Amino acid sequence: MPQTSDDDPSAQTAGAVKPQGPRLRVEAPSAERGDERLGSSDLMEKACERQNLRAALKRVRQNAGSPGIDGMTVEELPAYLRVHWPRLREDLLAGRYQPQPVKRVVIPKRGGGERELGIPTVRDRFIQQALLQVLQPLFDPTFSDASYGFRPGRRAHDAVRRAQTYLQDGRSFVVDIDLEKFFDRVNHDMLMGRLAKRIADRRVLRLIRRYLNAGVLANGVVIERHEGTPQGGPLSPLLANVLLDEVDKELERRGHAFVRYADDLNVYVRSERAGERVMTSLRKLFGKLKLRVNETKSKVRRATNAKFLGFSFWIAAGRIVRRRVAPQAIERLKERVRELTRRSAGRSLAQMCDPLGKYLTGWKAYFRLAETPGAFADIDGWVRHRLRAVQLKHWKRGRVIYRELTARGMPADAASRVAGNARRWWHNSAMALNMALPNDLFSKLGVPKLAG
């Protein structure tokens, strides 16, 4: 059994037992000492402190995720660190640590196309997390108040509420900006130049540059990368905020009302003409950062016709601006429910309801901010209608349908009408089946009600 040092993140954590140490608390820079702290030359030592490493290990294990190119799982990380951490720490402090290439994973994008993710190894995720915990408290207080994405204590709901106040204030048009493949197009030199102005520890800068330049393993071949910061690493969101903060500061200087969540930017104005002027200036601002505005998706439009983080807005009585689930988000929910309840999947109703319930619970938690309970009730009805159709399909033959429905308390004449149209699953599922398959049945199977 190797000896563990005070800087060993897995010390006193046997096997897969989660570390119980307190989270790292790095004092945020004060107004007077902000530059001094950001200019500290011992950030790598702070990243390698035992308390910080324990917190990083805990977070990486909580986030789980798939292995990188070396195949190491999150569960295997503590045992690996017990053996190899002294050498890793020495390499980090000496400034010679070399990250491994990331594993390329391609996932479909909503609305078509594909998104590439770069999955770092578990070891590199751990080191990135340790760096993030030191850098975030230093950078975050300097970011714009209108920036909400991937920042401690800030949520998408806060950004949506802020956008709502702008509409209520009479800003009825929005400049809706979509950046073209933002995470794939981040210019390394631009980003490193901005980091170098804030970080004095050259080892940290060299390590970040190495993470940016780490190749991508695709089809057994490592491809060099000269731009972009791969989505999938803990550091990427912070690096994105560092780069885009320059645009935020310029918008603040010009007195604009805006909200940004990661690369999703909305600027609220009082007229379409003003919106076109802002759009023109934003193209130039992003161009200076070597980023491109997606001209197909970026528009100046009425704010009530736009969506933001899955929500849209409508004007209620008394000219009160209300929040609702954007139509596109509802359609995505229905697409996902259809996937989870495919009638040909060969699973029982209970087996279907387990993943469906988990999905709807998460969806409800996010969209509870909407002020349209009627829309939630409509979705509830549609989901249960679909589940009843699934159960009829499972029963298949008319005599089985009749037997099962009457056994569940449905009158014989009503059960006979349903059984007589045995193949019309969707039509039959609306024929008073709630008597035999009541809403309570689906609740017991773990499908939550969205309304109420």
Short mmCIF file of N, CA, C and O in Angstrom, two decimals, residues 275-374:
data_model
loop_
_atom_site.label_atom_id
_atom_site.label_comp_id
_atom_site.label_asym_id
_atom_site.label_seq_id
_atom_site.Cartn_x
_atom_site.Cartn_y
_atom_site.Cartn_z
N GLY A 275 -32.80 47.79 -33.16
CA GLY A 275 -32.32 46.41 -33.16
C GLY A 275 -31.37 46.13 -34.32
O GLY A 275 -30.37 45.43 -34.15
N GLU A 276 -31.67 46.67 -35.50
CA GLU A 276 -30.79 46.46 -36.65
C GLU A 276 -29.44 47.12 -36.43
O GLU A 276 -28.40 46.58 -36.83
N ARG A 277 -29.43 48.29 -35.78
CA ARG A 277 -28.16 48.95 -35.49
C ARG A 277 -27.33 48.10 -34.52
O ARG A 277 -26.11 47.96 -34.69
N VAL A 278 -27.99 47.55 -33.50
CA VAL A 278 -27.28 46.71 -32.53
C VAL A 278 -26.75 45.45 -33.21
O VAL A 278 -25.62 45.03 -32.95
N MET A 279 -27.54 44.86 -34.09
CA MET A 279 -27.11 43.66 -34.80
C MET A 279 -25.84 43.94 -35.60
O MET A 279 -24.88 43.14 -35.58
N THR A 280 -25.79 45.07 -36.29
CA THR A 280 -24.61 45.44 -37.07
C THR A 280 -23.39 45.59 -36.19
O THR A 280 -22.29 45.10 -36.51
N SER A 281 -23.55 46.24 -35.04
CA SER A 281 -22.40 46.44 -34.15
C SER A 281 -21.95 45.13 -33.52
O SER A 281 -20.75 44.91 -33.31
N LEU A 282 -22.89 44.22 -33.24
CA LEU A 282 -22.51 42.93 -32.66
C LEU A 282 -21.73 42.07 -33.65
O LEU A 282 -20.81 41.35 -33.27
N ARG A 283 -22.07 42.15 -34.92
CA ARG A 283 -21.29 41.42 -35.92
C ARG A 283 -19.83 41.86 -35.87
O ARG A 283 -18.92 41.04 -35.97
N LYS A 284 -19.61 43.17 -35.72
CA LYS A 284 -18.24 43.68 -35.66
C LYS A 284 -17.55 43.25 -34.37
O LYS A 284 -16.37 42.87 -34.38
N LEU A 285 -18.27 43.32 -33.24
CA LEU A 285 -17.68 42.94 -31.96
C LEU A 285 -17.25 41.48 -31.96
O LEU A 285 -16.14 41.14 -31.55
N PHE A 286 -18.13 40.61 -32.44
CA PHE A 286 -17.77 39.19 -32.48
C PHE A 286 -16.69 38.92 -33.52
O PHE A 286 -15.86 38.03 -33.34
N GLY A 287 -16.72 39.69 -34.60
CA GLY A 287 -15.68 39.53 -35.62
C GLY A 287 -14.30 39.81 -35.07
O GLY A 287 -13.32 39.15 -35.45
N LYS A 288 -14.18 40.78 -34.16
CA LYS A 288 -12.88 41.08 -33.55
C LYS A 288 -12.37 39.91 -32.72
O LYS A 288 -11.17 39.76 -32.53
N LEU A 289 -13.29 39.09 -32.23
CA LEU A 289 -12.92 37.89 -31.48
C LEU A 289 -12.79 36.67 -32.37
O LEU A 289 -12.64 35.54 -31.88
N LYS A 290 -12.89 36.91 -33.70
CA LYS A 290 -12.82 35.83 -34.69
C LYS A 290 -13.96 34.82 -34.51
O LYS A 290 -13.79 33.61 -34.73
N LEU A 291 -15.12 35.34 -34.11
CA LEU A 291 -16.33 34.53 -34.00
C LEU A 291 -17.33 35.00 -35.04
O LEU A 291 -17.33 36.17 -35.42
N ARG A 292 -18.20 34.09 -35.46
CA ARG A 292 -19.16 34.44 -36.51
C ARG A 292 -20.59 34.31 -36.01
O ARG A 292 -20.93 33.34 -35.32
N VAL A 293 -21.40 35.29 -36.38
CA VAL A 293 -22.83 35.26 -36.08
C VAL A 293 -23.52 34.37 -37.11
O VAL A 293 -23.28 34.50 -38.31
N ASN A 294 -24.35 33.45 -36.63
CA ASN A 294 -25.12 32.60 -37.53
C ASN A 294 -26.26 33.43 -38.12
O ASN A 294 -27.24 33.72 -37.45
N GLU A 295 -26.11 33.82 -39.37
CA GLU A 295 -27.07 34.74 -39.99
C GLU A 295 -28.44 34.10 -40.19
O GLU A 295 -29.45 34.79 -40.24
N THR A 296 -28.47 32.78 -40.28
CA THR A 296 -29.77 32.11 -40.48
C THR A 296 -30.61 32.13 -39.21
O THR A 296 -31.83 32.35 -39.27
N LYS A 297 -29.97 31.95 -38.06
CA LYS A 297 -30.70 31.85 -36.81
C LYS A 297 -30.77 33.16 -36.04
O LYS A 297 -31.60 33.30 -35.13
N SER A 298 -29.90 34.11 -36.35
CA SER A 298 -29.88 35.39 -35.62
C SER A 298 -30.82 36.37 -36.29
O SER A 298 -30.75 36.60 -37.50
N LYS A 299 -31.72 36.95 -35.51
CA LYS A 299 -32.75 37.83 -36.06
C LYS A 299 -33.04 38.99 -35.11
O LYS A 299 -32.80 38.91 -33.91
N VAL A 300 -33.58 40.07 -35.70
CA VAL A 300 -34.24 41.10 -34.91
C VAL A 300 -35.73 40.84 -35.04
O VAL A 300 -36.26 40.81 -36.14
N ARG A 301 -36.40 40.62 -33.94
CA ARG A 301 -37.81 40.24 -33.99
C ARG A 301 -38.54 40.78 -32.77
O ARG A 301 -37.93 41.24 -31.82
N ARG A 302 -39.84 40.73 -32.85
CA ARG A 302 -40.63 41.11 -31.68
C ARG A 302 -40.33 40.13 -30.55
O ARG A 302 -40.26 38.92 -30.75
N ALA A 303 -40.17 40.68 -29.37
CA ALA A 303 -39.74 39.85 -28.25
C ALA A 303 -40.75 38.75 -27.93
O ALA A 303 -40.36 37.68 -27.45
N THR A 304 -42.02 38.99 -28.19
CA THR A 304 -43.04 37.97 -27.92
C THR A 304 -43.01 36.84 -28.95
O THR A 304 -43.65 35.81 -28.75
N ASN A 305 -42.26 37.02 -30.06
CA ASN A 305 -42.14 35.96 -31.06
C ASN A 305 -40.84 35.18 -30.93
O ASN A 305 -40.57 34.29 -31.72
N ALA A 306 -40.03 35.56 -29.93
CA ALA A 306 -38.73 34.92 -29.75
C ALA A 306 -38.79 33.94 -28.58
O ALA A 306 -39.70 33.99 -27.75
N LYS A 307 -37.82 33.06 -28.52
CA LYS A 307 -37.69 32.16 -27.38
C LYS A 307 -36.33 32.38 -26.74
O LYS A 307 -35.37 32.79 -27.40
N PHE A 308 -36.25 32.09 -25.45
CA PHE A 308 -35.00 32.25 -24.72
C PHE A 308 -34.91 31.17 -23.66
O PHE A 308 -35.77 31.08 -22.77
N LEU A 309 -33.94 30.29 -23.81
CA LEU A 309 -33.71 29.20 -22.86
C LEU A 309 -34.95 28.33 -22.66
O LEU A 309 -35.25 27.87 -21.56
N GLY A 310 -35.69 28.12 -23.74
CA GLY A 310 -36.87 27.25 -23.69
C GLY A 310 -38.16 27.97 -23.35
O GLY A 310 -39.23 27.35 -23.39
N PHE A 311 -38.09 29.25 -23.01
CA PHE A 311 -39.28 30.02 -22.64
C PHE A 311 -39.57 31.07 -23.71
O PHE A 311 -38.70 31.48 -24.47
N SER A 312 -40.83 31.51 -23.73
CA SER A 312 -41.20 32.68 -24.52
C SER A 312 -42.14 33.52 -23.65
O SER A 312 -42.44 33.14 -22.51
N PHE A 313 -42.59 34.64 -24.17
CA PHE A 313 -43.37 35.58 -23.38
C PHE A 313 -44.66 35.94 -24.11
O PHE A 313 -44.74 35.90 -25.34
N TRP A 314 -45.68 36.29 -23.33
CA TRP A 314 -46.94 36.76 -23.89
C TRP A 314 -47.48 37.89 -23.03
O TRP A 314 -47.07 38.05 -21.87
N ILE A 315 -48.34 38.67 -23.62
CA ILE A 315 -48.90 39.85 -22.94
C ILE A 315 -50.29 39.51 -22.42
O ILE A 315 -51.21 39.22 -23.20
N ALA A 316 -50.44 39.51 -21.10
CA ALA A 316 -51.72 39.20 -20.47
C ALA A 316 -52.53 40.48 -20.27
O ALA A 316 -52.12 41.57 -20.67
N ALA A 317 -53.70 40.33 -19.66
CA ALA A 317 -54.55 41.49 -19.38
C ALA A 317 -53.78 42.50 -18.54
O ALA A 317 -53.00 42.15 -17.66
N GLY A 318 -54.03 43.78 -18.84
CA GLY A 318 -53.35 44.84 -18.11
C GLY A 318 -51.93 45.06 -18.58
O GLY A 318 -51.14 45.68 -17.89
N ARG A 319 -51.61 44.51 -19.78
CA ARG A 319 -50.27 44.66 -20.37
C ARG A 319 -49.19 44.05 -19.48
O ARG A 319 -48.04 44.50 -19.46
N ILE A 320 -49.53 43.01 -18.76
CA ILE A 320 -48.56 42.32 -17.92
C ILE A 320 -47.85 41.25 -18.75
O ILE A 320 -48.51 40.42 -19.40
N VAL A 321 -46.55 41.23 -18.72
CA VAL A 321 -45.77 40.23 -19.45
C VAL A 321 -45.69 38.95 -18.63
O VAL A 321 -45.31 38.98 -17.45
N ARG A 322 -46.06 37.84 -19.25
CA ARG A 322 -46.04 36.54 -18.59
C ARG A 322 -45.09 35.58 -19.29
O ARG A 322 -44.80 35.72 -20.47
N ARG A 323 -44.63 34.59 -18.55
CA ARG A 323 -43.73 33.56 -19.08
C ARG A 323 -44.54 32.33 -19.49
O ARG A 323 -45.52 31.97 -18.84
N ARG A 324 -44.10 31.69 -20.55
CA ARG A 324 -44.70 30.43 -20.97
C ARG A 324 -43.65 29.52 -21.56
O ARG A 324 -42.53 29.96 -21.90
N VAL A 325 -43.97 28.25 -21.69
CA VAL A 325 -43.06 27.31 -22.35
C VAL A 325 -43.11 27.60 -23.85
O VAL A 325 -44.18 27.69 -24.44
N ALA A 326 -41.96 27.78 -24.47
CA ALA A 326 -41.92 28.06 -25.90
C ALA A 326 -42.51 26.88 -26.68
O ALA A 326 -42.32 25.72 -26.30
N PRO A 327 -43.23 27.15 -27.76
CA PRO A 327 -43.82 26.06 -28.56
C PRO A 327 -42.78 25.03 -28.99
O PRO A 327 -43.07 23.83 -29.03
N GLN A 328 -41.58 25.49 -29.32
CA GLN A 328 -40.53 24.54 -29.73
C GLN A 328 -40.17 23.58 -28.60
O GLN A 328 -39.88 22.41 -28.84
N ALA A 329 -40.19 24.09 -27.35
CA ALA A 329 -39.87 23.23 -26.20
C ALA A 329 -40.96 22.18 -25.98
O ALA A 329 -40.67 21.04 -25.61
N ILE A 330 -42.20 22.57 -26.21
CA ILE A 330 -43.30 21.61 -26.07
C ILE A 330 -43.20 20.53 -27.13
O ILE A 330 -43.42 19.33 -26.86
N GLU A 331 -42.86 20.93 -28.35
CA GLU A 331 -42.72 19.94 -29.41
C GLU A 331 -41.56 18.99 -29.13
O GLU A 331 -41.66 17.78 -29.38
N ARG A 332 -40.46 19.52 -28.56
CA ARG A 332 -39.35 18.63 -28.21
C ARG A 332 -39.75 17.65 -27.12
O ARG A 332 -39.33 16.49 -27.12
N LEU A 333 -40.55 18.13 -26.16
CA LEU A 333 -41.04 17.22 -25.12
C LEU A 333 -41.85 16.10 -25.75
O LEU A 333 -41.67 14.92 -25.40
N LYS A 334 -42.73 16.42 -26.68
CA LYS A 334 -43.57 15.39 -27.29
C LYS A 334 -42.72 14.40 -28.10
O LYS A 334 -42.99 13.19 -28.10
N GLU A 335 -41.69 14.91 -28.76
CA GLU A 335 -40.81 14.01 -29.50
C GLU A 335 -40.13 13.03 -28.55
O GLU A 335 -40.02 11.84 -28.85
N ARG A 336 -39.69 13.55 -27.41
CA ARG A 336 -39.01 12.69 -26.44
C ARG A 336 -39.97 11.67 -25.83
O ARG A 336 -39.62 10.49 -25.63
N VAL A 337 -41.19 12.11 -25.53
CA VAL A 337 -42.18 11.18 -24.97
C VAL A 337 -42.50 10.09 -25.98
O VAL A 337 -42.64 8.91 -25.62
N ARG A 338 -42.61 10.45 -27.25
CA ARG A 338 -42.86 9.44 -28.28
C ARG A 338 -41.73 8.41 -28.32
O ARG A 338 -41.96 7.21 -28.48
N GLU A 339 -40.47 8.89 -28.18
CA GLU A 339 -39.34 7.96 -28.17
C GLU A 339 -39.41 7.01 -26.98
O GLU A 339 -39.13 5.81 -27.12
N LEU A 340 -39.76 7.55 -25.81
CA LEU A 340 -39.78 6.74 -24.60
C LEU A 340 -40.97 5.80 -24.53
O LEU A 340 -40.97 4.86 -23.72
N THR A 341 -42.00 6.04 -25.34
CA THR A 341 -43.22 5.22 -25.27
C THR A 341 -43.53 4.56 -26.61
O THR A 341 -44.71 4.36 -26.94
N ARG A 342 -42.49 4.24 -27.36
CA ARG A 342 -42.74 3.54 -28.62
C ARG A 342 -43.48 2.24 -28.35
O ARG A 342 -43.04 1.43 -27.54
N ARG A 343 -44.59 2.05 -29.05
CA ARG A 343 -45.44 0.90 -28.76
C ARG A 343 -44.83 -0.42 -29.23
O ARG A 343 -45.25 -1.48 -28.82
N SER A 344 -43.80 -0.33 -30.07
CA SER A 344 -43.16 -1.54 -30.56
C SER A 344 -41.89 -1.87 -29.79
O SER A 344 -41.10 -2.70 -30.21
N ALA A 345 -41.69 -1.22 -28.66
CA ALA A 345 -40.43 -1.38 -27.93
C ALA A 345 -40.35 -2.69 -27.16
O ALA A 345 -39.29 -3.04 -26.65
N GLY A 346 -41.45 -3.42 -27.02
CA GLY A 346 -41.42 -4.70 -26.34
C GLY A 346 -41.27 -4.61 -24.85
O GLY A 346 -40.78 -5.54 -24.21
N ARG A 347 -41.68 -3.50 -24.26
CA ARG A 347 -41.59 -3.32 -22.81
C ARG A 347 -42.98 -3.20 -22.22
O ARG A 347 -43.91 -2.75 -22.88
N SER A 348 -43.10 -3.56 -20.95
CA SER A 348 -44.38 -3.40 -20.27
C SER A 348 -44.64 -1.93 -20.00
O SER A 348 -43.72 -1.09 -20.08
N LEU A 349 -45.87 -1.63 -19.63
CA LEU A 349 -46.22 -0.24 -19.31
C LEU A 349 -45.39 0.26 -18.13
O LEU A 349 -44.89 1.39 -18.15
N ALA A 350 -45.18 -0.58 -17.13
CA ALA A 350 -44.39 -0.17 -15.96
C ALA A 350 -42.95 0.11 -16.35
O ALA A 350 -42.34 1.07 -15.87
N GLN A 351 -42.39 -0.72 -17.24
CA GLN A 351 -41.01 -0.50 -17.68
C GLN A 351 -40.87 0.80 -18.47
O GLN A 351 -39.85 1.46 -18.42
N MET A 352 -41.92 1.14 -19.21
CA MET A 352 -41.91 2.40 -19.97
C MET A 352 -42.01 3.60 -19.05
O MET A 352 -41.38 4.64 -19.27
N CYS A 353 -42.83 3.49 -18.02
CA CYS A 353 -43.12 4.63 -17.17
C CYS A 353 -41.94 5.04 -16.30
O CYS A 353 -41.87 6.20 -15.87
N ASP A 354 -41.02 4.13 -16.06
CA ASP A 354 -39.87 4.48 -15.21
C ASP A 354 -39.00 5.58 -15.85
O ASP A 354 -38.83 6.65 -15.27
N PRO A 355 -38.45 5.38 -17.07
CA PRO A 355 -37.67 6.47 -17.67
C PRO A 355 -38.52 7.67 -18.04
O PRO A 355 -38.05 8.81 -17.97
N LEU A 356 -39.78 7.43 -18.42
CA LEU A 356 -40.67 8.54 -18.74
C LEU A 356 -40.89 9.43 -17.52
O LEU A 356 -40.85 10.66 -17.61
N GLY A 357 -41.11 8.81 -16.36
CA GLY A 357 -41.32 9.58 -15.13
C GLY A 357 -40.12 10.41 -14.77
O GLY A 357 -40.24 11.57 -14.34
N LYS A 358 -38.91 9.84 -14.95
CA LYS A 358 -37.70 10.59 -14.64
C LYS A 358 -37.55 11.78 -15.58
O LYS A 358 -37.17 12.88 -15.15
N TYR A 359 -37.82 11.57 -16.85
CA TYR A 359 -37.71 12.67 -17.81
C TYR A 359 -38.71 13.78 -17.49
O TYR A 359 -38.35 14.97 -17.46
N LEU A 360 -39.97 13.42 -17.25
CA LEU A 360 -40.99 14.43 -16.98
C LEU A 360 -40.74 15.16 -15.66
O LEU A 360 -41.05 16.34 -15.53
N THR A 361 -40.17 14.47 -14.68
CA THR A 361 -39.85 15.12 -13.41
C THR A 361 -38.81 16.21 -13.62
O THR A 361 -38.94 17.33 -13.10
N GLY A 362 -37.77 15.92 -14.41
CA GLY A 362 -36.77 16.94 -14.72
C GLY A 362 -37.34 18.07 -15.55
O GLY A 362 -37.02 19.25 -15.32
N TRP A 363 -38.18 17.73 -16.50
CA TRP A 363 -38.81 18.75 -17.36
C TRP A 363 -39.67 19.68 -16.51
O TRP A 363 -39.63 20.90 -16.67
N LYS A 364 -40.45 19.10 -15.62
CA LYS A 364 -41.32 19.90 -14.76
C LYS A 364 -40.50 20.83 -13.85
O LYS A 364 -40.86 21.99 -13.65
N ALA A 365 -39.39 20.32 -13.31
CA ALA A 365 -38.56 21.14 -12.43
C ALA A 365 -38.02 22.35 -13.15
O ALA A 365 -37.92 23.44 -12.57
N TYR A 366 -37.67 22.20 -14.43
CA TYR A 366 -37.12 23.33 -15.18
C TYR A 366 -38.23 24.30 -15.61
O TYR A 366 -38.11 25.51 -15.43
N PHE A 367 -39.32 23.78 -16.14
CA PHE A 367 -40.34 24.65 -16.73
C PHE A 367 -41.42 25.08 -15.73
O PHE A 367 -42.41 25.69 -16.12
N ARG A 368 -41.21 24.80 -14.46
CA ARG A 368 -42.17 25.26 -13.46
C ARG A 368 -42.26 26.78 -13.43
O ARG A 368 -43.22 27.35 -12.89
N LEU A 369 -41.29 27.46 -14.02
CA LEU A 369 -41.30 28.92 -14.05
C LEU A 369 -42.39 29.47 -14.95
O LEU A 369 -42.78 30.64 -14.83
N ALA A 370 -42.92 28.65 -15.86
CA ALA A 370 -43.96 29.12 -16.78
C ALA A 370 -45.25 29.46 -16.04
O ALA A 370 -45.60 28.82 -15.05
N GLU A 371 -45.91 30.48 -16.54
CA GLU A 371 -47.14 30.97 -15.91
C GLU A 371 -48.36 30.60 -16.74
O GLU A 371 -49.29 31.39 -16.90
N THR A 372 -48.38 29.37 -17.24
CA THR A 372 -49.48 28.89 -18.09
C THR A 372 -49.89 27.49 -17.64
O THR A 372 -49.58 26.50 -18.30
N PRO A 373 -50.60 27.37 -16.52
CA PRO A 373 -50.98 26.04 -16.04
C PRO A 373 -51.86 25.27 -17.02
O PRO A 373 -51.84 24.03 -17.03
N GLY A 374 -52.62 25.99 -17.85
CA GLY A 374 -53.47 25.31 -18.82
C GLY A 374 -52.66 24.49 -19.81
O GLY A 374 -53.07 23.40 -20.22
#
